[in-house]
Short mmCIF file of C-alpha atoms in Angstrom, two decimals:
data_model
loop_
_atom_site.label_atom_id
_atom_site.label_comp_id
_atom_site.label_asym_id
_atom_site.label_seq_id
_atom_site.Cartn_x
_atom_site.Cartn_y
_atom_site.Cartn_z
CA MET A 1 68.10 46.69 91.15
CA THR A 2 68.96 43.28 89.76
CA VAL A 3 67.39 39.83 89.49
CA GLN A 4 68.14 37.83 92.64
CA VAL A 5 65.80 34.86 92.18
CA ILE A 6 65.35 32.89 88.96
CA GLY A 7 62.33 30.61 88.66
CA ALA A 8 63.07 27.52 86.55
CA GLY A 9 59.74 25.75 87.03
CA PHE A 10 57.13 25.39 84.28
CA GLY A 11 53.84 27.25 84.49
CA ARG A 12 51.05 25.70 86.59
CA THR A 13 53.48 24.75 89.35
CA GLY A 14 52.24 27.45 91.69
CA THR A 15 54.04 30.23 89.86
CA LEU A 16 51.43 32.92 90.47
CA SER A 17 51.50 32.09 94.18
CA MET A 18 55.31 32.20 93.97
CA LYS A 19 55.18 35.62 92.36
CA ALA A 20 53.05 36.91 95.22
CA ALA A 21 55.25 35.20 97.83
CA LEU A 22 58.51 36.53 96.41
CA GLU A 23 57.13 40.03 96.19
CA ARG A 24 55.97 39.76 99.82
CA LEU A 25 59.52 38.71 100.77
CA GLY A 26 60.96 41.84 99.16
CA PHE A 27 61.82 40.51 95.69
CA ASP A 28 59.52 43.02 94.07
CA ARG A 29 58.71 43.04 91.19
CA CYS A 30 58.66 39.44 90.08
CA HIS A 31 58.32 38.69 86.37
CA HIS A 32 55.60 36.25 85.31
CA MET A 33 53.64 35.69 82.11
CA SER A 34 51.08 38.13 83.46
CA GLU A 35 53.74 40.84 83.17
CA VAL A 36 53.97 40.21 79.42
CA PHE A 37 50.22 40.79 79.12
CA ALA A 38 50.67 43.99 81.12
CA HIS A 39 53.58 45.03 78.87
CA PRO A 40 52.83 43.47 75.46
CA GLU A 41 55.63 45.43 73.81
CA THR A 42 58.07 42.99 75.44
CA ALA A 43 56.57 39.99 73.62
CA ALA A 44 58.69 40.72 70.55
CA ILE A 45 61.85 40.52 72.69
CA TRP A 46 60.82 37.16 74.14
CA ASP A 47 60.10 36.00 70.59
CA ALA A 48 63.60 37.07 69.57
CA ALA A 49 65.06 35.10 72.47
CA ASN A 50 63.01 32.11 71.36
CA ARG A 51 64.60 32.39 67.91
CA GLY A 52 68.07 32.38 69.47
CA GLU A 53 68.78 36.04 68.77
CA PRO A 54 70.86 38.16 71.19
CA VAL A 55 68.77 39.75 73.94
CA ASP A 56 69.58 42.53 76.39
CA TRP A 57 68.39 40.59 79.42
CA ARG A 58 69.24 43.34 81.88
CA GLY A 59 67.24 45.80 79.82
CA LEU A 60 64.30 43.43 79.41
CA LEU A 61 64.18 42.66 83.14
CA ALA A 62 65.05 46.12 84.43
CA GLY A 63 62.97 46.79 87.53
CA TYR A 64 62.54 43.11 88.42
CA ARG A 65 64.15 41.30 91.34
CA ALA A 66 62.80 37.84 90.48
CA THR A 67 61.39 35.75 87.65
CA VAL A 68 58.97 32.81 87.58
CA ASP A 69 56.80 31.01 85.04
CA TRP A 70 56.97 31.10 81.26
CA PRO A 71 58.52 32.71 79.31
CA SER A 72 61.50 33.29 81.61
CA CYS A 73 61.80 29.70 82.88
CA THR A 74 62.72 28.63 79.33
CA PHE A 75 65.83 30.83 79.58
CA TYR A 76 66.94 30.05 83.13
CA ARG A 77 70.46 29.15 81.94
CA GLU A 78 70.88 32.45 80.10
CA LEU A 79 69.62 34.30 83.16
CA MET A 80 72.01 32.42 85.43
CA ALA A 81 74.90 33.64 83.27
CA VAL A 82 73.69 37.24 83.33
CA TYR A 83 72.91 37.16 87.07
CA PRO A 84 75.64 34.90 88.54
CA ASP A 85 74.66 35.67 92.13
CA ALA A 86 70.99 34.87 91.68
CA LYS A 87 69.49 31.79 93.30
CA VAL A 88 67.33 29.36 91.34
CA VAL A 89 63.99 27.96 92.49
CA LEU A 90 62.60 24.96 90.60
CA THR A 91 58.90 24.73 91.38
CA ILE A 92 57.42 21.27 90.94
CA ARG A 93 54.23 19.35 91.75
CA ASP A 94 52.73 15.94 91.11
CA PRO A 95 53.31 15.43 87.36
CA GLU A 96 49.91 13.89 86.58
CA ARG A 97 48.09 16.70 88.38
CA TRP A 98 50.31 19.21 86.62
CA TYR A 99 49.41 17.82 83.20
CA GLU A 100 45.69 17.82 83.96
CA SER A 101 45.92 21.37 85.26
CA VAL A 102 47.73 22.69 82.19
CA HIS A 103 45.50 20.76 79.78
CA GLU A 104 42.26 21.96 81.36
CA THR A 105 43.28 25.60 81.78
CA ILE A 106 45.93 27.41 79.75
CA TYR A 107 46.14 24.83 76.96
CA ARG A 108 42.38 24.74 76.52
CA LEU A 109 42.21 28.52 76.58
CA SER A 110 44.91 28.66 73.90
CA THR A 111 43.21 26.17 71.61
CA GLU A 112 39.64 27.38 72.12
CA SER A 113 40.14 31.12 71.70
CA PRO A 114 38.55 32.12 68.36
CA TRP A 115 40.69 33.19 65.40
CA TRP A 116 39.03 36.61 65.19
CA LEU A 117 40.07 37.64 68.71
CA ALA A 118 43.60 38.66 67.66
CA ARG A 119 42.10 40.84 64.91
CA ILE A 120 39.96 42.70 67.43
CA VAL A 121 42.87 43.21 69.81
CA PRO A 122 46.17 42.96 67.85
CA LEU A 123 48.42 43.26 70.91
CA LEU A 124 46.70 40.28 72.49
CA GLY A 125 47.51 38.32 69.34
CA VAL A 126 51.16 39.32 69.64
CA VAL A 127 51.42 38.02 73.21
CA THR A 128 49.43 34.84 72.68
CA GLY A 129 51.38 34.12 69.49
CA MET A 130 54.64 34.40 71.41
CA ALA A 131 53.29 32.13 74.14
CA ARG A 132 52.13 29.55 71.59
CA ARG A 133 55.50 29.46 69.84
CA LEU A 134 57.52 29.32 73.05
CA VAL A 135 55.39 26.95 75.12
CA TRP A 136 53.37 24.69 72.85
CA VAL A 137 55.75 24.60 69.87
CA ARG A 138 59.25 24.95 71.34
CA THR A 139 58.80 23.33 74.74
CA PHE A 140 56.36 20.56 73.82
CA GLY A 141 57.11 20.21 70.12
CA GLY A 142 53.48 20.76 69.15
CA ARG A 143 52.56 17.53 70.95
CA PHE A 144 51.11 18.63 74.27
CA GLU A 145 47.96 16.56 73.62
CA ASP A 146 50.21 13.50 73.83
CA ARG A 147 50.24 13.04 77.60
CA ALA A 148 53.23 10.68 77.62
CA HIS A 149 55.27 13.09 75.51
CA ALA A 150 54.33 16.13 77.63
CA LEU A 151 55.22 14.30 80.84
CA ALA A 152 58.52 13.18 79.34
CA VAL A 153 59.31 16.83 78.52
CA TRP A 154 58.36 17.79 82.09
CA ARG A 155 60.65 15.15 83.64
CA ALA A 156 63.49 15.98 81.27
CA HIS A 157 63.29 19.65 82.19
CA ILE A 158 63.44 18.89 85.91
CA ALA A 159 66.41 16.56 85.41
CA GLU A 160 68.17 19.16 83.27
CA VAL A 161 67.74 21.90 85.87
CA LYS A 162 69.04 19.65 88.64
CA ALA A 163 72.05 18.72 86.51
CA THR A 164 72.75 22.32 85.44
CA VAL A 165 72.34 24.38 88.60
CA PRO A 166 74.94 23.96 91.36
CA PRO A 167 73.25 22.37 94.42
CA GLU A 168 74.05 25.31 96.69
CA ARG A 169 72.31 27.61 94.25
CA LEU A 170 69.16 25.51 93.73
CA LEU A 171 65.95 24.94 95.68
CA VAL A 172 63.54 22.26 94.41
CA TYR A 173 60.28 23.40 95.88
CA GLU A 174 56.55 22.77 96.05
CA VAL A 175 54.42 25.73 97.08
CA SER A 176 52.49 23.40 99.42
CA GLU A 177 55.64 23.45 101.61
CA GLY A 178 54.87 27.05 102.56
CA TRP A 179 57.24 29.75 103.73
CA GLY A 180 59.81 27.68 105.62
CA PRO A 181 62.07 26.14 102.93
CA LEU A 182 61.75 29.16 100.65
CA CYS A 183 62.67 31.69 103.34
CA GLU A 184 65.56 29.55 104.62
CA PHE A 185 66.95 29.22 101.10
CA LEU A 186 66.66 32.95 100.39
CA GLY A 187 67.90 33.97 103.84
CA VAL A 188 64.89 36.08 104.75
CA PRO A 189 62.52 36.07 107.76
CA VAL A 190 59.31 34.04 107.64
CA PRO A 191 56.31 36.39 107.36
CA ASP A 192 53.61 36.26 110.03
CA GLU A 193 50.88 35.54 107.50
CA PRO A 194 49.66 32.61 105.39
CA PHE A 195 51.51 31.68 102.23
CA PRO A 196 49.60 33.09 99.22
CA ARG A 197 47.38 30.61 97.38
CA LEU A 198 46.39 32.07 94.02
CA ASN A 199 44.87 30.83 90.77
CA ASP A 200 42.98 27.87 92.21
CA ARG A 201 42.26 25.27 89.52
CA ALA A 202 38.58 24.86 90.39
CA VAL A 203 38.02 28.57 89.97
CA MET A 204 39.90 28.55 86.67
CA LEU A 205 37.84 25.66 85.32
CA LYS A 206 34.64 27.56 86.02
CA ARG A 207 36.04 30.48 84.04
CA VAL A 208 37.03 28.24 81.13
CA ARG A 209 33.48 26.88 80.99
CA PHE A 210 32.13 30.42 81.12
CA LEU A 211 34.39 31.44 78.23
CA ARG A 212 33.27 28.44 76.19
CA THR A 213 29.67 29.52 76.63
CA LEU A 214 30.42 33.08 75.60
CA ARG A 215 32.44 31.95 72.61
CA PHE A 216 29.39 30.88 70.66
CA GLY A 217 26.75 33.25 71.95
CA ALA A 218 28.33 36.65 72.42
CA PRO A 219 31.62 37.18 70.53
CA ILE A 220 32.16 40.82 71.53
CA VAL A 221 31.49 40.11 75.20
CA PHE A 222 33.73 37.07 74.89
CA ALA A 223 36.54 39.23 73.55
CA VAL A 224 36.31 41.65 76.46
CA VAL A 225 36.19 38.88 79.05
CA VAL A 226 39.00 36.79 77.59
CA ILE A 227 41.31 39.79 77.41
CA ALA A 228 40.70 40.43 81.09
CA LEU A 229 41.33 36.80 82.05
CA TRP A 230 44.24 35.76 79.80
CA SER A 231 46.94 37.02 82.14
CA TRP A 232 45.16 35.37 85.10
CA PHE A 233 45.02 32.00 83.38
CA TRP A 234 48.49 31.88 81.88
CA GLY A 235 51.08 30.06 83.86
CA GLY A 236 49.80 30.59 87.38
CA GLY A 237 48.40 28.27 89.97
#
């Protein structure tokens, strides 16, 4: 088993829906930030990659046929070198809507989670620390609150991917396009079922508000709930 599809799109570009779609198309399993929460022991390896240290990519991604979302999208070029036959899918969406979605969901969750949570659940702290360093510090330079800067990073990443990946190996794709372009690009039949639509923003916003309420009134309950929802929030939608 080897990685056949590399997702180069940032989180909140439909990556959780893409994970479900790729797995339905036979590229199972597909790596996503939720997989790091399921396997927190891998966070240290992603941290090492973030520091520029050598990584056994085939060992890290053993058992996966595809990747999407952070943290893997940060290393799409390294993955292309390791998996030279893999195709690359760059998921995109309207940039202003993307920024609002990230700001109101995973960024808010990151900044509003209480300091004591990592002490209650150390492994959660390991994963969220890796995500903070890789996404908010490395990718956005600690300036995600600066909308213009974040959108400039977004546009630069898209331009870089388009300039780096050979055209025949790249699909620039919005999940709203459905099965057709994705299946044609991957050379697989179109399933006789709707394209998966997961991690709806409206649902996520309700959960963020719920977590904010719990944060001040019931810290232990908050800890239990946030642990259950972290992997759902991060990077999908």
